[in-house]
Amino acid sequence: MYIVFLDESGQPGGFDKESKVLVNNTSKYFTLAGFTINANEILKIENSLFNIKEKYGLNKTHEIKWHTTYSKLGLNFEQYKNFKIDVINLISMYKNSVIGIVMDKEICYKNKKYIKTPNDLYAVALHLLMERSCMESIRKKAKQTMTPTIIIADSRQSINSNKLDKELQTAYLRAKNMGTHFMQFPTLWALNFVHRYINYKKFWRGFQYDLRICENILFADSQDFCGIQLADFCAGAIHRKYENNNDEFFCKLLPAIVSKNNNIYGPGIKLYK
């Protein structure tokens, strides 16, 4: 089974509809990142992350976040930077595991008629990430083995958040039902038929079906899942490249970003505008 852990950086909102500009103190971009691993690797990744935390005097169960300040972690700036590098290097050990969707918020809100609210923006980002995640799992031959893929996102607890679990669940189901120009997500009643047809008739090879993506997205507290914490670092490193024009950590993440013919742009990184 493959697990896609999701987290984001930046805010999906912050656009003034009347003046048609981004408000002050909001991010120019919204970044959604997915970190995909084989379920068999979870314990290994957890132990590796525990070792990094212990190296810097942190408790094994201490939740790490990209935007947590070094003073809050009890580190000096140099230790904090090295800590981030160690975490990114851990992620980079897993080739073709990271996908990042970067939404240019102002252009999206101005030019995309179907993006009117923060939830719309998040939904489109999720849609794009699901498509690329499924294409990569097909490339890994999960299609032939019927290996399932499950998506786990950081749970939203605040009632004032624009990224409530309910809205994200709705966006996931909408994306799954709609599919994309390149990818279709058949409903459960069709799975067995399509599976038998492809395996026994050896036909319809040109059109890509995702036969494994689970019916619902799951939500979990990032404190309890190292995968979500690592996805947060993926989102942070990618977001920093576009938001702050600083690719220091992005360059270290490159080995993990999904690529095709040595090109990450398209299959691994999508700048949507």
CSV table of N, CA, C and O in Angstrom, one decimal, residues 13 39 62 85 90 109 118 147 185 188 193 200 216 225 229 257:
chain,number,residue,atom,x,y,z
A,13,GLY,N,-6.4,31.8,1.2
A,13,GLY,CA,-7.2,33.0,1.1
A,13,GLY,C,-6.4,34.3,1.0
A,13,GLY,O,-5.2,34.2,0.7
A,39,ALA,N,3.9,1.8,2.5
A,39,ALA,CA,3.6,1.6,4.0
A,39,ALA,C,4.6,0.8,4.7
A,39,ALA,O,4.8,0.9,5.9
A,62,HIS,N,8.2,14.9,20.0
A,62,HIS,CA,8.1,16.3,19.7
A,62,HIS,C,7.6,16.5,18.3
A,62,HIS,O,8.3,16.1,17.3
A,85,ILE,N,18.2,20.8,7.4
A,85,ILE,CA,18.9,20.1,6.4
A,85,ILE,C,18.8,18.6,6.6
A,85,ILE,O,18.6,17.8,5.6
A,90,LEU,N,16.7,13.4,4.9
A,90,LEU,CA,16.0,12.1,5.1
A,90,LEU,C,14.9,11.9,4.0
A,90,LEU,O,14.8,10.8,3.5
A,109,TYR,N,-7.3,33.8,-8.7
A,109,TYR,CA,-8.5,34.5,-8.4
A,109,TYR,C,-9.0,35.4,-9.4
A,109,TYR,O,-10.2,35.6,-9.6
A,118,PRO,N,-11.3,30.5,-1.0
A,118,PRO,CA,-10.1,29.7,-0.5
A,118,PRO,C,-10.3,28.2,-0.7
A,118,PRO,O,-9.4,27.5,-1.0
A,147,THR,N,-2.1,-2.2,-6.2
A,147,THR,CA,-1.7,-1.7,-4.9
A,147,THR,C,-2.5,-0.5,-4.5
A,147,THR,O,-2.6,0.5,-5.3
A,185,PHE,N,-11.0,8.3,-12.2
A,185,PHE,CA,-11.1,7.5,-11.0
A,185,PHE,C,-12.4,6.8,-11.0
A,185,PHE,O,-13.4,7.4,-10.5
A,188,LEU,N,-16.6,2.5,-7.2
A,188,LEU,CA,-16.3,1.1,-6.7
A,188,LEU,C,-17.0,0.0,-7.6
A,188,LEU,O,-16.5,-1.0,-7.8
A,193,PHE,N,-14.9,-4.9,-12.7
A,193,PHE,CA,-15.1,-5.0,-14.1
A,193,PHE,C,-13.8,-4.5,-14.9
A,193,PHE,O,-13.3,-5.2,-15.7
A,200,TYR,N,-7.5,-9.5,-18.3
A,200,TYR,CA,-7.8,-10.7,-19.2
A,200,TYR,C,-8.0,-10.4,-20.6
A,200,TYR,O,-7.7,-11.2,-21.5
A,216,ASN,N,-12.1,7.6,0.5
A,216,ASN,CA,-12.1,8.8,1.3
A,216,ASN,C,-10.7,9.2,1.7
A,216,ASN,O,-9.9,8.4,1.9
A,225,PHE,N,1.8,11.6,13.4
A,225,PHE,CA,2.2,11.0,12.1
A,225,PHE,C,3.5,11.7,11.6
A,225,PHE,O,3.4,12.9,11.2
A,229,GLN,N,4.4,15.4,9.2
A,229,GLN,CA,5.5,16.3,9.6
A,229,GLN,C,6.5,16.5,8.4
A,229,GLN,O,6.9,17.6,8.1
A,257,ILE,N,11.9,14.8,-5.5
A,257,ILE,CA,10.8,15.3,-6.3
A,257,ILE,C,10.6,14.5,-7.5
A,257,ILE,O,11.5,14.1,-8.2
